[in-house]
Short mmCIF file of C-alpha atoms in Angstrom, two decimals:
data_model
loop_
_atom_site.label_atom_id
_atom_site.label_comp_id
_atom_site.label_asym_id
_atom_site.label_seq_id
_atom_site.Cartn_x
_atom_site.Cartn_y
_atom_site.Cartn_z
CA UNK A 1 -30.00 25.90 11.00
CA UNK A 2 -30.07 22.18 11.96
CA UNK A 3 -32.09 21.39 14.58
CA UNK A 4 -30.94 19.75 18.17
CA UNK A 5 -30.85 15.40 18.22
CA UNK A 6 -34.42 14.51 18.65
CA UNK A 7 -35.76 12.11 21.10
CA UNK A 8 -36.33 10.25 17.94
CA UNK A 9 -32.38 10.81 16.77
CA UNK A 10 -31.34 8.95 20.11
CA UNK A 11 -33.96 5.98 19.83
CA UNK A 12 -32.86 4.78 16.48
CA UNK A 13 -29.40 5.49 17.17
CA UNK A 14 -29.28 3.21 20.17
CA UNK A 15 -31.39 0.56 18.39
CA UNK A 16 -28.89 -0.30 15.67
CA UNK A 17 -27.88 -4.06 16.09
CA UNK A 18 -23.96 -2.80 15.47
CA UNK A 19 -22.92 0.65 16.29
CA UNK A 20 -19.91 2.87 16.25
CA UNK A 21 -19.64 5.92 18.01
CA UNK A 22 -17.05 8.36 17.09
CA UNK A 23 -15.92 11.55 18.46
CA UNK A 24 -13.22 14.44 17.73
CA UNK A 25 -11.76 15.16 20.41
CA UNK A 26 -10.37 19.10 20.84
CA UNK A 27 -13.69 21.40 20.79
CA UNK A 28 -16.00 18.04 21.26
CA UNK A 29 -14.96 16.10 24.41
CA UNK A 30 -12.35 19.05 25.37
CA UNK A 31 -12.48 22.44 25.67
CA UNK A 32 -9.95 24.91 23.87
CA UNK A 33 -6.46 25.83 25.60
CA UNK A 34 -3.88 28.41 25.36
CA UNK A 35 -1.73 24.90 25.97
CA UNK A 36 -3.04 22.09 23.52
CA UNK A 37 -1.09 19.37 26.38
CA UNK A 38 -3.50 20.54 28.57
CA UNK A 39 -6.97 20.80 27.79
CA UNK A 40 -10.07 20.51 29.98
CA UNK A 41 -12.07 17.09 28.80
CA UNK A 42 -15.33 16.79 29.81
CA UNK A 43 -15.60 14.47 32.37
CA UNK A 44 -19.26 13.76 31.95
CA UNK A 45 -18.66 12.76 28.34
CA UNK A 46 -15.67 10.49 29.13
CA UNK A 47 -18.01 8.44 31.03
CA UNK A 48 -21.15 8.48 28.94
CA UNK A 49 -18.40 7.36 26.04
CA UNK A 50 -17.00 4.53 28.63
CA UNK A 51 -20.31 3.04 29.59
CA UNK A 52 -20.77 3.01 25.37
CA UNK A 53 -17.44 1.32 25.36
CA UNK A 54 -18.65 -1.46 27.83
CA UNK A 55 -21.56 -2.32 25.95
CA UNK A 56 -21.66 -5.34 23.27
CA UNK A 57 -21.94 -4.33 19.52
CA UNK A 58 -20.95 -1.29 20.54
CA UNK A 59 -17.57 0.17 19.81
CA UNK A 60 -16.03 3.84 20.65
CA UNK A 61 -13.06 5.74 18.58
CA UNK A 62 -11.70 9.03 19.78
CA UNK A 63 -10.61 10.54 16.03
CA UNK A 64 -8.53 13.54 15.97
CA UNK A 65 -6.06 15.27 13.86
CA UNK A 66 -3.64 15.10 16.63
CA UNK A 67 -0.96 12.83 16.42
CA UNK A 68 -1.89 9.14 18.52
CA UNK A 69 0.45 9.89 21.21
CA UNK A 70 -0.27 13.74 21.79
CA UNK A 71 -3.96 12.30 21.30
CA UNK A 72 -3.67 9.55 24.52
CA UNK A 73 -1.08 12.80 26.22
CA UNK A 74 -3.87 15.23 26.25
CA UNK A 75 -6.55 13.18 26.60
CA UNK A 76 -5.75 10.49 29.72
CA UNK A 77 -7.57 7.67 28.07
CA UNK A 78 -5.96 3.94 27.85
CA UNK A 79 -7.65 1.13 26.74
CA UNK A 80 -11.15 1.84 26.99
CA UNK A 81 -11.56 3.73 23.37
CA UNK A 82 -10.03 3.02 20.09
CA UNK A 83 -7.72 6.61 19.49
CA UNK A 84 -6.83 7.44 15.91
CA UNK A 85 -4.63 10.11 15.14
CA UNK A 86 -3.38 12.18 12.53
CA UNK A 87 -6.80 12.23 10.77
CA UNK A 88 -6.82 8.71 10.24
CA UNK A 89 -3.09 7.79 9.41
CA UNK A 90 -2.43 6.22 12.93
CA UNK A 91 -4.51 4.63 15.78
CA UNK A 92 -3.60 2.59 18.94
CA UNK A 93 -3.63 -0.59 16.81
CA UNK A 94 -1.82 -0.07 13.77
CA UNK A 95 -0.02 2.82 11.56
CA UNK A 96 1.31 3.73 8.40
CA UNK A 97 4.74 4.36 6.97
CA UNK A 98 5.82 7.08 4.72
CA UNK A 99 8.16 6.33 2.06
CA UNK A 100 11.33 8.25 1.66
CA UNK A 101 9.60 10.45 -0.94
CA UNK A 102 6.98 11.10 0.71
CA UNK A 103 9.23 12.15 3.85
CA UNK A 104 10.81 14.64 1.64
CA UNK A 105 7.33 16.24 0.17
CA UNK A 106 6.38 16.93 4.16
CA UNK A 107 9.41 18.21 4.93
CA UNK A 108 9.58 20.29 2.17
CA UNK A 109 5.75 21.51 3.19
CA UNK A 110 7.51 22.51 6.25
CA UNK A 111 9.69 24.61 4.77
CA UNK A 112 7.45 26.25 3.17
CA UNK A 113 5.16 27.11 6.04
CA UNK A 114 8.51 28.06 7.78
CA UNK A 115 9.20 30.49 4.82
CA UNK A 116 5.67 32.25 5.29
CA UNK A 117 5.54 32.91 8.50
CA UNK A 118 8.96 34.75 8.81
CA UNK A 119 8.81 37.96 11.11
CA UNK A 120 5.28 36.90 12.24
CA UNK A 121 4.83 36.99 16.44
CA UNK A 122 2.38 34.01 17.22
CA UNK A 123 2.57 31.80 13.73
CA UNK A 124 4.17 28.60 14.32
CA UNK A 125 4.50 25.25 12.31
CA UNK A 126 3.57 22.00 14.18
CA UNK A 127 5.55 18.90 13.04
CA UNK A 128 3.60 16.14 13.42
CA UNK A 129 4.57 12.54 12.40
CA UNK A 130 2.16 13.13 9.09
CA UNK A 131 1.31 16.30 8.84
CA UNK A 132 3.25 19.94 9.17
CA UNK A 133 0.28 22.00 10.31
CA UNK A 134 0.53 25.97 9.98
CA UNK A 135 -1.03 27.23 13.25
CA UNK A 136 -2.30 31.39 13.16
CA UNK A 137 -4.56 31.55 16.36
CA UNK A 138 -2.14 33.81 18.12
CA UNK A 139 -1.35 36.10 15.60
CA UNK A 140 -3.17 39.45 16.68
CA UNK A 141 -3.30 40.57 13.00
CA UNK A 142 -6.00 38.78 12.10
CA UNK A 143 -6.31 39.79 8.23
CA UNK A 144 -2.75 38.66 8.28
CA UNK A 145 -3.92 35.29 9.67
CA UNK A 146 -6.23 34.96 6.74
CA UNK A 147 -3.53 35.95 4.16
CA UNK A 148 -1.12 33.18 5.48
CA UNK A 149 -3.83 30.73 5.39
CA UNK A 150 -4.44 31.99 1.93
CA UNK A 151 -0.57 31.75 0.75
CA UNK A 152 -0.42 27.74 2.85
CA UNK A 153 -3.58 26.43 0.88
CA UNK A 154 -2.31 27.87 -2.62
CA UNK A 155 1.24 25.82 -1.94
CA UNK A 156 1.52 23.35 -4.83
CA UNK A 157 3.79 20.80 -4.20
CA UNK A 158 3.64 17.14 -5.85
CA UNK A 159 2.24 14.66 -3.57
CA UNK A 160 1.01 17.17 -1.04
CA UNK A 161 -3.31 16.94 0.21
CA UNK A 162 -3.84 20.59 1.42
CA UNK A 163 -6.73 20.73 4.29
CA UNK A 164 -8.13 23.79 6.23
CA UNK A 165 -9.04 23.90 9.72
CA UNK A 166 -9.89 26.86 12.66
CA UNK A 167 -6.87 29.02 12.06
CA UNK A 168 -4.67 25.96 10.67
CA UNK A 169 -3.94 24.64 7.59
CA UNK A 170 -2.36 20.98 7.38
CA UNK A 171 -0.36 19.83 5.11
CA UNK A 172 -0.12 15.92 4.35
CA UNK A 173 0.96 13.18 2.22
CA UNK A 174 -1.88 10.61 2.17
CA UNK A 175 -4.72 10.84 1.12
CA UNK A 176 -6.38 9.86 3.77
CA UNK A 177 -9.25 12.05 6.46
CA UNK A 178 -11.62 11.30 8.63
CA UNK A 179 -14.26 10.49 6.14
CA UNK A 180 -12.09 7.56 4.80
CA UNK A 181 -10.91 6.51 8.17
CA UNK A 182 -15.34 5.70 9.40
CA UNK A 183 -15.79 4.51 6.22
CA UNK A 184 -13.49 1.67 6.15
CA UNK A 185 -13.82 1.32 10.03
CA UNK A 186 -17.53 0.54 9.65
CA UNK A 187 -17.02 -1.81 7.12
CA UNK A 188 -14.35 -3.61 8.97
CA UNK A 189 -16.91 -4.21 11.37
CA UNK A 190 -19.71 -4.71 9.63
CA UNK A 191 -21.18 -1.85 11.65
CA UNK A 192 -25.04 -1.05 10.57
CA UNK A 193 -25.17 2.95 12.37
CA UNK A 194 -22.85 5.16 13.11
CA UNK A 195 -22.94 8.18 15.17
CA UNK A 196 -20.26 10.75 14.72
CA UNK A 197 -19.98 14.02 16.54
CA UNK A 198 -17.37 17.27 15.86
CA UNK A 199 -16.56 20.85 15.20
CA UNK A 200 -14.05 21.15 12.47
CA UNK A 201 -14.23 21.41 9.05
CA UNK A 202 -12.21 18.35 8.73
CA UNK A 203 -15.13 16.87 10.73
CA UNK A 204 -16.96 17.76 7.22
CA UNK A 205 -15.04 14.68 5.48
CA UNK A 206 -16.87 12.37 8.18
CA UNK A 207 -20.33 14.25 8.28
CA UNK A 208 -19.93 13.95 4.02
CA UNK A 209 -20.40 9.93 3.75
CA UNK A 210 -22.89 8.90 6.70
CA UNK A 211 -26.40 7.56 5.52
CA UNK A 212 -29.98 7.91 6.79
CA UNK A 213 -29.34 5.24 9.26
CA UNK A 214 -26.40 6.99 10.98
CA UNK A 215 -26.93 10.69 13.39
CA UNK A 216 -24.00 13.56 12.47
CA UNK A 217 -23.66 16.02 15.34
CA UNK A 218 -21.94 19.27 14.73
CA UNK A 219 -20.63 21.29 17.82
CA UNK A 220 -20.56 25.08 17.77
CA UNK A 221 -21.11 27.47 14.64
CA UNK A 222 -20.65 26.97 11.12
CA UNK A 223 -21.90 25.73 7.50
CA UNK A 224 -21.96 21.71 8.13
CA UNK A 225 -23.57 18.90 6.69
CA UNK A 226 -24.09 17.47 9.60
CA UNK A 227 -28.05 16.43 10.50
CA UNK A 228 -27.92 17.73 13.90
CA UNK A 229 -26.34 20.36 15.91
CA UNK A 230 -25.47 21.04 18.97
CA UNK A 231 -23.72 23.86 21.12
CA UNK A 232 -20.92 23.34 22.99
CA UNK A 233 -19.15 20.37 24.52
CA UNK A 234 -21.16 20.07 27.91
CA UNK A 235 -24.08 19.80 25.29
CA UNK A 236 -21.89 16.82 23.98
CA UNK A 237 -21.46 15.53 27.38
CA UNK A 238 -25.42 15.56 27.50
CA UNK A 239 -26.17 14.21 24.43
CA UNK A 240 -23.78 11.04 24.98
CA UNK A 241 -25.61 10.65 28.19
CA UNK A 242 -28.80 10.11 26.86
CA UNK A 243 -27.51 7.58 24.09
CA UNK A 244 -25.41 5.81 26.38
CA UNK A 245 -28.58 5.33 28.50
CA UNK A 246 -30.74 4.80 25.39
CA UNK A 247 -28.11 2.16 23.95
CA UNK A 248 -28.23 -0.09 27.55
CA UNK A 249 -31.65 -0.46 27.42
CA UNK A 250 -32.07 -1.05 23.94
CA UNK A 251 -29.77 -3.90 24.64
CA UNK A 252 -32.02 -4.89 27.66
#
């Protein structure tokens, strides 16, 4: 079991002459909901993240696999955080286009996902702008969950990236997750430490690629490869805290 951010964790975190701090957002900053428009965010970590925010070298992304606009919905924020959607595929500054064929390879996902959950009370597929995401949370059978999870991930379509999530599977086009999306995000910025905290398995793309000099927080239960675990999201919320406070005096 990894163990809690040390004292230590925070110290070197907040030192780093360039940092970004990114967060998931559902299960990390907000608790879950019956209704994913309307989630409960921590309000304690919303303002650990915005003091971050205000600080130089310092730069805060909100990176979900919601789409940019459901993201910004659900979520209240404006200007204060850089939000990235879709797993990487779209943020408040700039997006990608699908070609015609690879419009046709989603929808076609789509239909597929329709296909499998035929008859079944509390399956639904999500159409998002790049992803059609098979959703099983509220289906009371739960070794019938599993199986359509199964049948989703074994879908072989050309063109089509397979990922599984809590009770989802998404389908999508680009090859692009959240790993990618840090990686070239720290580069653009030259960025020495990064500090990245969720509870997905597509969290596990991000947690995958950070160094010794950057701190991976997992939230909840599960196998990770993150460095560093924590609970729940008010554990979050009190983690952020003390780096936000670490980072402002590190800065002096």
């Amino acid at each position: 079991m990894q163990m809690l951010p040390t004292e230590q964790d925070i110290a070197k975190i907040a030192a780093a002459k360039h940092l970004l701090v990114v967060s998931d957002f559902d299960g990390t900053l907000a608790e879950f909901s019956t209704d994913p428009a309307n989630v409960p965010v921590n309000s304690d970590a919303v303002a650990a993240l915005t003091t971050l925010s205000t600080l130089e070298h310092t730069e805060v992304a909100i990176l979900s696999g919601r789409h940019v606009d459901g993201l910004r919905e659900a979520s209240g924020f404006g200007q204060e955080f850089t939000l990235v959607g879709s797993h990487g595929a779209e943020s408040s500054g700039a997006q990608i286009h699908l070609s015609d064929a690879q419009q046709r390879t989603l929808e076609a996902a789509g239909e597929v996902f329709e296909q499998l959950i035929q008859g079944v009370d509390g399956a639904f597929v999500e159409y998002k702008p790049f992803h059609r995401v098979l959703h099983v949370a509220k289906v009371e059978d739960r070794e019938l969950a599993q199986q359509l999870l199964a049948k989703a991930l074994s879908t072989e379509i050309d063109g089509l990236f397979l990922q599984p999530g809590k009770n989802i599977v998404e389908a999508a086009v680009l090859d692009i997750n959240k790993g990618t999306w840090v990686q070239n995000r720290q580069e653009e910025l030259g960025a020495d430490a990064v500090m990245f905290l969720g509870d997905d398995t597509t969290d596990e793309t991000v947690f995958a690629i950070l160094g010794p000099a950057d701190l991976g927080v997992k939230v909840g239960e599960g196998d990770t490869l993150a460095q560093r675990r924590v609970d729940d999201v008010p554990a979050v919320a009190s983690l952020l805290g003390q780096v936000a406070k670490a980072r402002k005096a590190a800065l002096g």
